[in-house]
Short mmCIF file of C-alpha atoms in Angstrom, two decimals:
data_model
loop_
_atom_site.label_atom_id
_atom_site.label_comp_id
_atom_site.label_asym_id
_atom_site.label_seq_id
_atom_site.Cartn_x
_atom_site.Cartn_y
_atom_site.Cartn_z
CA MET A 1 -34.53 -16.33 2.93
CA PHE A 2 -37.57 -14.41 2.51
CA THR A 3 -36.52 -11.96 0.16
CA PRO A 4 -38.52 -12.49 -3.43
CA GLY A 5 -35.21 -12.04 -4.86
CA TRP A 6 -35.68 -15.67 -5.69
CA ARG A 7 -38.38 -14.96 -7.91
CA ILE A 8 -36.16 -12.23 -10.06
CA PRO A 9 -34.43 -13.84 -12.98
CA ILE A 10 -30.83 -14.15 -12.69
CA ASN A 11 -30.08 -11.28 -15.05
CA ARG A 12 -31.72 -9.02 -13.02
CA SER A 13 -30.25 -10.07 -9.69
CA ARG A 14 -26.72 -9.02 -10.88
CA PRO A 15 -23.70 -9.67 -8.57
CA THR A 16 -22.84 -6.85 -6.20
CA SER A 17 -19.34 -5.28 -5.47
CA GLY A 18 -17.80 -4.73 -2.25
CA ARG A 19 -16.57 -1.25 -1.93
CA GLY A 20 -15.34 -1.20 1.82
CA ASN A 21 -17.87 1.38 2.89
CA SER A 22 -19.98 -0.85 5.17
CA PRO A 23 -18.90 -3.28 8.13
CA GLU A 24 -21.53 -5.74 6.87
CA GLU A 25 -19.33 -6.12 3.69
CA VAL A 26 -17.34 -8.61 6.07
CA TYR A 27 -20.11 -11.25 5.36
CA CYS A 28 -20.26 -10.56 1.32
CA CYS A 29 -16.75 -10.29 -0.20
CA GLN A 30 -13.47 -8.05 -0.13
CA ALA A 31 -13.25 -4.67 -1.26
CA GLY A 32 -13.22 -4.79 -5.26
CA GLU A 33 -14.41 -8.19 -5.39
CA SER A 34 -18.17 -9.15 -6.18
CA ILE A 35 -20.76 -11.69 -5.23
CA THR A 36 -23.41 -13.38 -6.75
CA ARG A 37 -26.93 -14.43 -5.47
CA ASP A 38 -26.36 -17.91 -4.30
CA THR A 39 -23.00 -17.06 -2.65
CA ALA A 40 -24.54 -14.13 -1.10
CA LEU A 41 -27.24 -16.42 0.54
CA VAL A 42 -24.62 -18.88 1.87
CA ARG A 43 -22.43 -16.26 3.27
CA SER A 44 -25.21 -14.10 5.04
CA CYS A 45 -24.54 -11.23 2.95
CA GLY A 46 -27.67 -9.01 3.79
CA LEU A 47 -26.23 -5.96 1.70
CA TYR A 48 -26.79 -8.27 -1.51
CA PHE A 49 -30.75 -8.93 -0.47
CA ALA A 50 -31.45 -5.18 0.48
CA PRO A 51 -34.92 -4.26 -0.54
CA GLN A 52 -33.36 -0.94 -1.79
CA ARG A 53 -30.86 -2.81 -3.92
CA LEU A 54 -33.57 -4.86 -5.32
CA HIS A 55 -36.17 -2.27 -5.83
CA ILE A 56 -38.46 -3.52 -3.81
CA SER A 57 -41.02 -1.19 -1.87
CA ALA A 58 -42.69 -1.71 1.22
CA ASP A 59 -45.76 -1.76 -0.50
CA MET A 60 -44.63 -4.23 -3.07
CA TRP A 61 -43.41 -6.51 -0.32
CA GLY A 62 -46.58 -6.02 1.87
CA GLN A 63 -48.81 -7.07 -1.03
CA TYR A 64 -46.63 -10.14 -2.02
CA TRP A 65 -46.61 -11.95 1.42
CA GLN A 66 -50.31 -10.72 2.29
CA GLN A 67 -51.45 -12.59 -0.85
CA ARG A 68 -49.73 -15.58 0.58
CA GLN A 69 -51.39 -15.25 3.95
CA ALA A 70 -48.12 -14.54 5.68
CA PRO A 71 -47.86 -13.44 9.20
CA ALA A 72 -47.75 -9.58 10.00
CA TRP A 73 -44.17 -9.69 10.93
CA LEU A 74 -43.14 -11.07 7.26
CA ALA A 75 -45.33 -8.83 5.51
CA SER A 76 -43.75 -5.74 7.13
CA LEU A 77 -40.59 -4.90 5.96
CA THR A 78 -39.92 -2.63 9.14
CA THR A 79 -40.18 -5.61 11.36
CA LEU A 80 -37.71 -7.62 9.21
CA LYS A 81 -34.90 -7.02 11.53
CA PRO A 82 -32.39 -9.22 13.49
CA GLU A 83 -33.88 -7.82 16.69
CA THR A 84 -37.38 -8.90 16.08
CA SER A 85 -38.73 -11.99 17.86
CA VAL A 86 -41.30 -14.07 16.31
CA THR A 87 -42.61 -17.56 17.81
CA VAL A 88 -40.84 -20.79 16.53
CA LYS A 89 -44.24 -22.06 15.15
CA SER A 90 -44.65 -18.81 13.15
CA LEU A 91 -41.26 -19.16 11.70
CA LEU A 92 -41.54 -22.90 10.77
CA ASP A 93 -45.02 -22.32 9.13
CA SER A 94 -43.71 -19.61 6.92
CA LEU A 95 -40.63 -21.81 6.08
CA ALA A 96 -43.05 -24.46 5.23
CA THR A 97 -44.91 -22.07 2.59
CA LEU A 98 -41.71 -20.40 1.36
CA PRO A 99 -42.18 -20.08 -2.35
CA ALA A 100 -39.30 -21.39 -4.49
CA GLN A 101 -37.81 -23.29 -1.29
CA ASN A 102 -36.41 -26.13 -3.66
CA LYS A 103 -34.21 -23.63 -5.04
CA ALA A 104 -33.09 -22.20 -1.65
CA GLN A 105 -32.51 -26.12 -0.55
CA GLU A 106 -30.39 -26.73 -3.22
CA VAL A 107 -28.11 -23.68 -2.72
CA LEU A 108 -28.08 -23.80 1.23
CA LEU A 109 -26.55 -27.51 0.92
CA ASP A 110 -23.16 -25.38 0.86
CA VAL A 111 -23.59 -24.17 4.27
CA VAL A 112 -23.24 -27.88 5.74
CA LEU A 113 -20.51 -28.63 3.01
CA ASP A 114 -18.39 -25.80 3.91
CA GLU A 115 -15.00 -26.87 4.71
CA ALA A 116 -14.37 -24.45 7.71
CA LYS A 117 -17.21 -26.19 9.51
CA ILE A 118 -15.15 -29.44 10.42
CA GLY A 119 -16.93 -32.80 10.67
CA VAL A 120 -20.51 -31.41 10.00
CA ALA A 121 -20.87 -32.72 6.43
CA SER A 122 -19.69 -36.11 7.22
CA MET A 123 -21.90 -36.29 10.30
CA LEU A 124 -25.11 -34.93 8.72
CA GLY A 125 -24.56 -35.72 4.90
CA SER A 126 -27.12 -33.68 3.04
CA ARG A 127 -29.99 -34.04 5.45
CA VAL A 128 -30.47 -30.44 6.27
CA ARG A 129 -30.51 -27.55 4.16
CA VAL A 130 -30.11 -24.54 6.30
CA LYS A 131 -29.47 -20.94 6.58
CA THR A 132 -27.25 -20.00 9.69
CA TRP A 133 -27.43 -17.00 11.98
CA SER A 134 -25.81 -15.49 14.67
CA TRP A 135 -27.05 -12.47 17.32
CA PHE A 136 -26.84 -11.33 20.94
CA ALA A 137 -28.80 -13.08 23.48
CA ASP A 138 -31.42 -10.91 24.99
CA ASP A 139 -29.84 -8.02 23.06
CA LYS A 140 -26.84 -8.21 25.55
CA GLN A 141 -23.92 -7.28 23.30
CA GLU A 142 -21.45 -9.43 25.37
CA ILE A 143 -23.37 -12.89 25.01
CA ARG A 144 -23.69 -14.29 21.68
CA GLN A 145 -26.30 -17.08 20.31
CA GLY A 146 -26.60 -18.62 17.02
CA GLY A 147 -28.06 -21.47 15.02
CA PHE A 148 -29.86 -22.01 11.68
CA ALA A 149 -33.18 -22.53 10.02
CA GLY A 150 -34.18 -24.29 7.07
CA TRP A 151 -35.52 -27.76 6.17
CA LEU A 152 -34.72 -31.30 6.29
CA THR A 153 -34.18 -33.27 3.02
CA ASP A 154 -38.00 -34.24 2.82
CA GLY A 155 -39.00 -30.58 3.15
CA THR A 156 -39.89 -30.46 6.81
CA PRO A 157 -38.78 -27.22 8.30
CA LEU A 158 -36.31 -26.88 11.00
CA TRP A 159 -34.98 -24.29 13.58
CA VAL A 160 -32.18 -24.61 15.99
CA THR A 161 -30.63 -22.22 18.42
CA GLY A 162 -27.62 -22.53 20.95
CA SER A 163 -25.21 -20.60 22.70
CA GLY A 164 -22.09 -19.13 20.61
CA THR A 165 -22.33 -18.39 16.85
CA SER A 166 -23.87 -19.99 14.03
CA LYS A 167 -20.52 -21.80 13.35
CA THR A 168 -19.94 -23.13 16.65
CA VAL A 169 -23.34 -24.20 17.20
CA LEU A 170 -23.28 -26.10 13.92
CA THR A 171 -19.91 -27.82 14.72
CA ARG A 172 -20.47 -28.54 18.32
CA TYR A 173 -23.77 -30.33 17.97
CA ALA A 174 -23.24 -31.92 14.70
CA THR A 175 -22.79 -35.48 16.48
CA VAL A 176 -25.94 -34.95 18.47
CA LEU A 177 -27.87 -33.80 15.49
CA ASN A 178 -26.60 -36.83 13.61
CA ARG A 179 -28.25 -39.03 16.41
CA VAL A 180 -31.75 -37.12 16.63
CA LEU A 181 -32.52 -35.77 13.24
CA PRO A 182 -34.48 -38.22 11.35
CA VAL A 183 -33.35 -39.85 8.09
CA PRO A 184 -36.23 -39.12 5.60
CA THR A 185 -37.74 -42.25 3.99
CA GLN A 186 -38.87 -42.36 0.54
CA VAL A 187 -36.69 -39.64 -0.76
CA ALA A 188 -36.87 -39.44 -4.61
CA SER A 189 -34.24 -37.68 -6.63
CA GLY A 190 -36.58 -36.72 -9.38
CA GLN A 191 -34.19 -38.39 -11.87
CA CYS A 192 -34.80 -41.75 -13.77
CA VAL A 193 -32.49 -44.16 -14.50
CA GLU A 194 -33.37 -46.88 -17.33
CA VAL A 195 -30.98 -50.13 -16.55
CA GLU A 196 -30.71 -53.06 -19.16
CA LEU A 197 -30.41 -55.93 -16.54
CA PHE A 198 -28.09 -58.82 -17.38
CA ALA A 199 -26.75 -56.70 -20.29
CA ARG A 200 -23.85 -59.03 -21.05
CA TYR A 201 -25.71 -62.17 -20.68
CA PRO A 202 -28.30 -63.42 -23.26
CA LEU A 203 -31.50 -64.45 -22.12
CA LYS A 204 -33.18 -67.60 -22.86
CA LYS A 205 -36.52 -67.27 -20.79
CA ILE A 206 -38.15 -65.59 -18.23
CA THR A 207 -41.07 -67.56 -16.12
CA ALA A 208 -42.86 -66.94 -13.01
CA GLU A 209 -41.05 -68.38 -10.25
CA LYS A 210 -43.18 -71.45 -9.71
CA SER A 211 -43.97 -72.00 -13.39
CA THR A 212 -42.19 -73.45 -16.56
CA THR A 213 -44.16 -71.42 -18.90
CA ALA A 214 -42.57 -68.30 -20.53
CA VAL A 215 -43.81 -65.06 -19.57
CA LYS A 216 -44.83 -62.74 -22.48
CA PRO A 217 -43.31 -59.33 -23.21
CA GLY A 218 -44.64 -56.36 -20.83
CA VAL A 219 -44.52 -55.17 -17.51
CA LEU A 220 -43.37 -57.70 -14.66
CA ASN A 221 -45.16 -57.84 -11.07
CA GLY A 222 -44.24 -60.51 -9.00
CA ARG A 223 -41.34 -63.06 -8.49
CA TYR A 224 -39.79 -64.43 -11.55
CA ARG A 225 -36.99 -66.65 -12.74
CA VAL A 226 -34.64 -65.97 -15.59
CA THR A 227 -32.84 -68.48 -17.43
CA PHE A 228 -29.77 -67.49 -19.46
CA THR A 229 -28.47 -69.18 -22.61
CA ASN A 230 -25.37 -70.50 -20.75
CA GLY A 231 -27.92 -72.42 -18.55
CA ASN A 232 -27.46 -70.41 -15.49
CA HIS A 233 -30.48 -69.12 -13.68
CA ILE A 234 -31.57 -66.52 -11.28
CA THR A 235 -34.67 -65.24 -9.43
CA PHE A 236 -35.78 -61.71 -9.07
CA VAL A 237 -38.74 -59.50 -7.99
CA SER A 238 -40.49 -56.78 -9.80
CA HIS A 239 -42.99 -54.51 -8.45
CA GLY A 240 -43.92 -53.04 -12.04
CA GLU A 241 -40.44 -51.27 -12.45
CA THR A 242 -39.17 -53.90 -14.76
CA THR A 243 -40.30 -54.67 -18.32
CA LEU A 244 -39.63 -57.81 -20.65
CA LEU A 245 -39.08 -56.73 -23.99
CA SER A 246 -38.57 -58.51 -27.19
CA GLU A 247 -36.14 -56.83 -29.73
CA LYS A 248 -35.30 -58.54 -33.13
CA GLY A 249 -36.10 -61.77 -31.53
CA LYS A 250 -33.86 -61.02 -28.29
CA LEU A 251 -35.27 -60.66 -24.86
CA LYS A 252 -34.12 -57.94 -22.86
CA LEU A 253 -35.19 -56.90 -19.23
CA GLN A 254 -35.31 -53.29 -18.72
CA SER A 255 -35.85 -51.48 -15.12
CA HIS A 256 -37.37 -47.92 -14.85
CA LEU A 257 -35.79 -46.73 -11.44
CA ASP A 258 -35.49 -43.40 -9.31
CA ARG A 259 -31.77 -42.61 -9.21
CA GLU A 260 -31.57 -43.25 -5.42
CA GLU A 261 -33.19 -46.52 -5.79
CA TYR A 262 -30.59 -47.42 -8.43
CA VAL A 263 -27.60 -46.24 -6.06
CA ALA A 264 -29.13 -48.64 -3.28
CA ARG A 265 -29.56 -51.56 -5.82
CA VAL A 266 -25.66 -51.13 -6.84
CA LEU A 267 -24.72 -51.17 -3.36
CA ASP A 268 -26.65 -54.29 -2.64
CA ARG A 269 -25.07 -55.95 -5.84
CA GLU A 270 -21.59 -54.57 -5.55
CA ALA A 271 -20.88 -54.41 -1.83
CA LYS A 272 -23.09 -54.44 1.44
CA SER A 273 -24.46 -51.97 3.69
CA THR A 274 -22.01 -52.72 6.53
CA PRO A 275 -19.87 -51.29 7.79
CA PRO A 276 -22.00 -47.90 7.72
CA GLU A 277 -19.13 -45.42 6.59
CA ALA A 278 -17.71 -47.76 4.16
CA ALA A 279 -21.28 -48.14 2.50
CA LYS A 280 -21.77 -44.35 2.70
CA ALA A 281 -18.19 -43.90 1.16
CA MET A 282 -19.61 -46.43 -1.97
CA THR A 283 -22.83 -44.71 -2.44
CA VAL A 284 -20.82 -41.68 -3.22
CA ALA A 285 -18.63 -43.59 -5.92
CA ILE A 286 -21.95 -45.21 -7.28
CA ARG A 287 -23.65 -41.93 -7.79
CA THR A 288 -20.64 -40.41 -9.38
CA PHE A 289 -20.13 -43.17 -12.02
CA LEU A 290 -23.69 -42.93 -12.90
CA GLN A 291 -23.60 -39.00 -13.32
CA GLN A 292 -20.26 -39.30 -15.28
CA ASN A 293 -20.92 -42.30 -17.57
CA ALA A 294 -24.68 -42.69 -18.19
CA ASN A 295 -26.16 -41.86 -21.44
CA ARG A 296 -29.24 -39.54 -21.78
CA GLU A 297 -32.64 -40.08 -23.32
CA GLY A 298 -34.83 -37.57 -22.49
CA ASP A 299 -35.28 -36.88 -18.85
CA CYS A 300 -33.92 -40.22 -17.80
CA LEU A 301 -30.19 -41.60 -17.71
CA THR A 302 -29.60 -44.86 -19.37
CA ILE A 303 -26.79 -47.33 -18.17
CA PRO A 304 -26.21 -51.30 -18.63
CA ASP A 305 -26.25 -53.79 -15.70
CA SER A 306 -22.83 -55.01 -16.27
CA SER A 307 -19.32 -55.45 -14.63
CA ALA A 308 -17.89 -53.21 -17.10
CA THR A 309 -19.93 -50.49 -15.61
CA GLN A 310 -21.84 -51.01 -12.34
CA ARG A 311 -23.70 -54.19 -11.37
CA VAL A 312 -27.46 -53.67 -10.40
CA SER A 313 -29.49 -55.93 -8.20
CA ALA A 314 -32.64 -56.83 -10.38
CA SER A 315 -34.73 -56.92 -6.99
CA PRO A 316 -35.73 -53.95 -5.13
CA ALA A 317 -32.99 -52.44 -2.70
CA THR A 318 -32.88 -53.97 0.66
CA THR A 319 -33.46 -51.84 3.83
CA GLY A 320 -29.98 -51.54 4.50
CA GLY A 321 -28.93 -50.35 1.25
CA ALA A 322 -31.78 -47.87 0.92
CA ASN A 323 -30.96 -46.35 4.36
CA ASP A 324 -27.42 -46.02 3.54
CA ASP A 325 -28.07 -44.22 0.48
CA ARG A 326 -30.84 -42.07 1.83
CA LEU A 327 -28.56 -40.42 4.23
CA ASP A 328 -26.69 -38.72 1.57
CA ALA A 329 -29.32 -38.76 -1.01
CA GLY A 330 -28.97 -35.49 -3.19
CA SER A 331 -25.57 -34.95 -1.79
CA HIS A 332 -22.80 -33.40 -4.03
CA LEU A 333 -19.06 -34.45 -3.85
CA CYS A 334 -16.44 -33.08 -6.10
CA GLY A 335 -13.32 -34.75 -6.72
CA ARG A 336 -11.68 -37.25 -9.09
CA SER A 337 -12.31 -40.93 -9.66
CA GLY A 338 -10.79 -43.95 -11.30
CA SER A 339 -12.25 -46.86 -13.35
CA LEU A 340 -15.33 -48.51 -11.42
CA SER A 341 -13.73 -51.90 -12.57
CA ARG A 342 -11.12 -50.94 -9.50
CA GLN A 343 -13.75 -49.93 -7.12
CA SER A 344 -14.33 -53.31 -5.49
CA ARG A 345 -10.73 -53.24 -4.77
CA TYR A 346 -11.14 -49.66 -3.04
CA ARG A 347 -14.52 -50.84 -1.40
CA ARG A 348 -12.46 -53.44 0.29
CA ASP A 349 -9.92 -50.88 1.38
CA ALA A 350 -12.77 -48.86 2.81
CA PHE A 351 -14.18 -51.75 4.55
CA LEU A 352 -10.98 -52.52 6.39
CA ALA A 353 -10.47 -48.61 6.98
CA ALA A 354 -13.91 -48.38 8.51
CA SER A 355 -13.81 -51.63 10.43
CA HIS A 356 -10.19 -51.21 11.80
CA GLY A 357 -9.23 -47.63 11.42
CA PRO A 358 -7.21 -46.31 8.59
CA GLY A 359 -4.19 -48.27 7.84
CA GLY A 360 -5.34 -51.86 9.41
CA ALA A 361 -6.23 -53.17 12.67
CA GLY A 362 -6.06 -51.06 15.88
CA GLY A 363 -7.53 -47.92 14.52
CA SER A 364 -10.98 -46.15 15.31
CA VAL A 365 -13.88 -48.20 14.48
CA THR A 366 -15.90 -44.83 13.77
CA THR A 367 -13.95 -43.70 10.73
CA ARG A 368 -16.26 -41.30 8.90
CA TYR A 369 -17.15 -41.83 5.20
CA SER A 370 -15.67 -38.74 4.25
CA ARG A 371 -12.17 -39.72 5.56
CA LEU A 372 -12.64 -42.95 3.32
CA LEU A 373 -12.90 -40.79 0.33
CA ILE A 374 -9.46 -39.36 1.23
CA PRO A 375 -8.80 -36.40 3.45
CA THR A 376 -8.15 -34.31 0.08
CA THR A 377 -11.58 -34.63 -1.28
CA ALA A 378 -13.26 -31.20 -1.30
CA LEU A 379 -17.04 -31.53 -0.55
CA ALA A 380 -19.16 -29.30 -2.43
CA ALA A 381 -22.65 -29.28 -3.90
CA GLY A 382 -23.28 -30.34 -7.49
CA GLU A 383 -21.20 -29.87 -10.56
CA ARG A 384 -21.36 -26.19 -10.55
CA HIS A 385 -18.97 -26.09 -7.47
CA ALA A 386 -16.50 -29.05 -9.16
CA GLN A 387 -13.13 -28.81 -7.72
CA PRO A 388 -10.11 -30.57 -8.19
CA ALA A 389 -9.48 -33.26 -5.71
CA SER A 390 -8.15 -36.95 -5.19
CA TYR A 391 -10.58 -39.57 -4.84
CA TYR A 392 -8.90 -43.00 -4.69
CA PRO A 393 -6.20 -43.78 -2.64
CA LYS A 394 -2.88 -42.68 -3.92
CA ARG A 395 -0.84 -45.37 -5.71
CA LYS A 396 2.35 -45.69 -7.44
CA PRO A 397 2.60 -42.59 -9.84
CA GLY A 398 2.36 -44.87 -13.11
CA TRP A 399 -1.36 -45.26 -11.78
CA ARG A 400 -2.36 -41.72 -12.00
CA LYS A 401 -1.93 -39.21 -15.01
CA LYS A 402 -3.46 -36.01 -15.92
CA CYS A 403 -6.41 -35.86 -18.35
CA ARG A 404 -6.52 -33.30 -21.29
CA SER A 405 -9.43 -32.03 -19.75
CA GLY A 406 -7.57 -31.25 -16.49
CA GLY A 407 -9.09 -34.06 -14.77
CA VAL A 408 -7.23 -37.41 -13.69
CA TYR A 409 -7.35 -41.08 -15.20
CA TYR A 410 -6.49 -44.13 -14.02
CA LYS A 411 -5.53 -47.31 -15.63
CA VAL A 412 -8.02 -50.11 -14.98
CA ARG A 413 -5.33 -52.82 -14.24
CA ARG A 414 -1.57 -52.79 -14.73
CA GLY A 415 -0.45 -53.72 -18.13
CA THR A 416 -3.45 -52.29 -20.05
CA THR A 417 -4.31 -49.20 -21.97
CA ASN A 418 -8.09 -48.95 -20.79
CA GLN A 419 -8.34 -45.80 -19.11
CA THR A 420 -10.96 -43.65 -17.74
CA CYS A 421 -11.26 -39.99 -17.17
CA LEU A 422 -13.95 -38.78 -14.51
CA ARG A 423 -14.84 -35.74 -12.54
CA PHE A 424 -16.41 -36.28 -9.23
CA ALA A 425 -19.88 -34.69 -9.10
CA VAL A 426 -22.42 -36.69 -6.99
#
């Protein structure tokens, strides 16, 4: 966690190979295989980060951390051993100021999403980014203790310990941690989304809610009434994120949103925030479709508000929609999906599954959202770990065919040739 190898360019932190010469290689790779920096951190491969291998001297190490006012135990290579005891406060303070912790958090999400840790990802989502550890209780070889240290999504440092190994502690207490760990508020993804509201419906006039006078193009702040050329109208709220534009004599409403606000607004518009597990499954589908289908302009994704893509609430997300989205904010799932025009159908399937258990009434009312995403769907972090998997329930063979790119496409509806090919990476 503390090796300044995170500051070493990737071309210098080269992979290391297993030679079968050390029992510690069990945490790294098999003899003859190699391991990269990110995987080494997730697997607790200490050999990869050995100071000798990275050419880090004791003086270099001490100077690096002393400049950052680190505690004495961290500034000394000789004390950085498993048997060294430090106060929890000192460890948490050091984690809070760890350089390049954003990179560490991104990689450490894989620890929670490890399929071997059954049920952990479905309980905790992406709320924790932690490095696991195991050692001996009070230096007694016959008693094991384990736990993890790292951060919550908002950067709050975290440390946990319990009897058993790191794996058993995480799996055994996942349900308890799900209840006691806070769901961070106001978590931004750092990625913006430009949305053209009501893209398929020509606008006639936008007025303040209690006025008949058309507003002029510009940033909107308040409650407004949109009148469409077909005579319909709708009221919405803007807190400065929506702008009225006039292009070639045609009015257009454009919202500039954080990605997670976008996901929450689609959840509000396309579905609802209950039952919770079905809503969480829906956020995965929403975020996946966005990442795979939006265009990119500069630093932002661009996508229209349309039934042909995803419908978006013109007003800020409700508390329910935002909370369901935040639980999985920044999380990444890998798999395959079908056309979003069929998501409403599968959203209803997920709703019934979460309410009555898979297959209909009489089942468990606590079906986890990961099971609603199909048991064969592999959880992984980011596109860098995308793996083949099924997303939607398997229908008749004619509905599911292979893409040239190796993915899977689904017909939008029976009897049409409209198809889409997506790879999950949410």
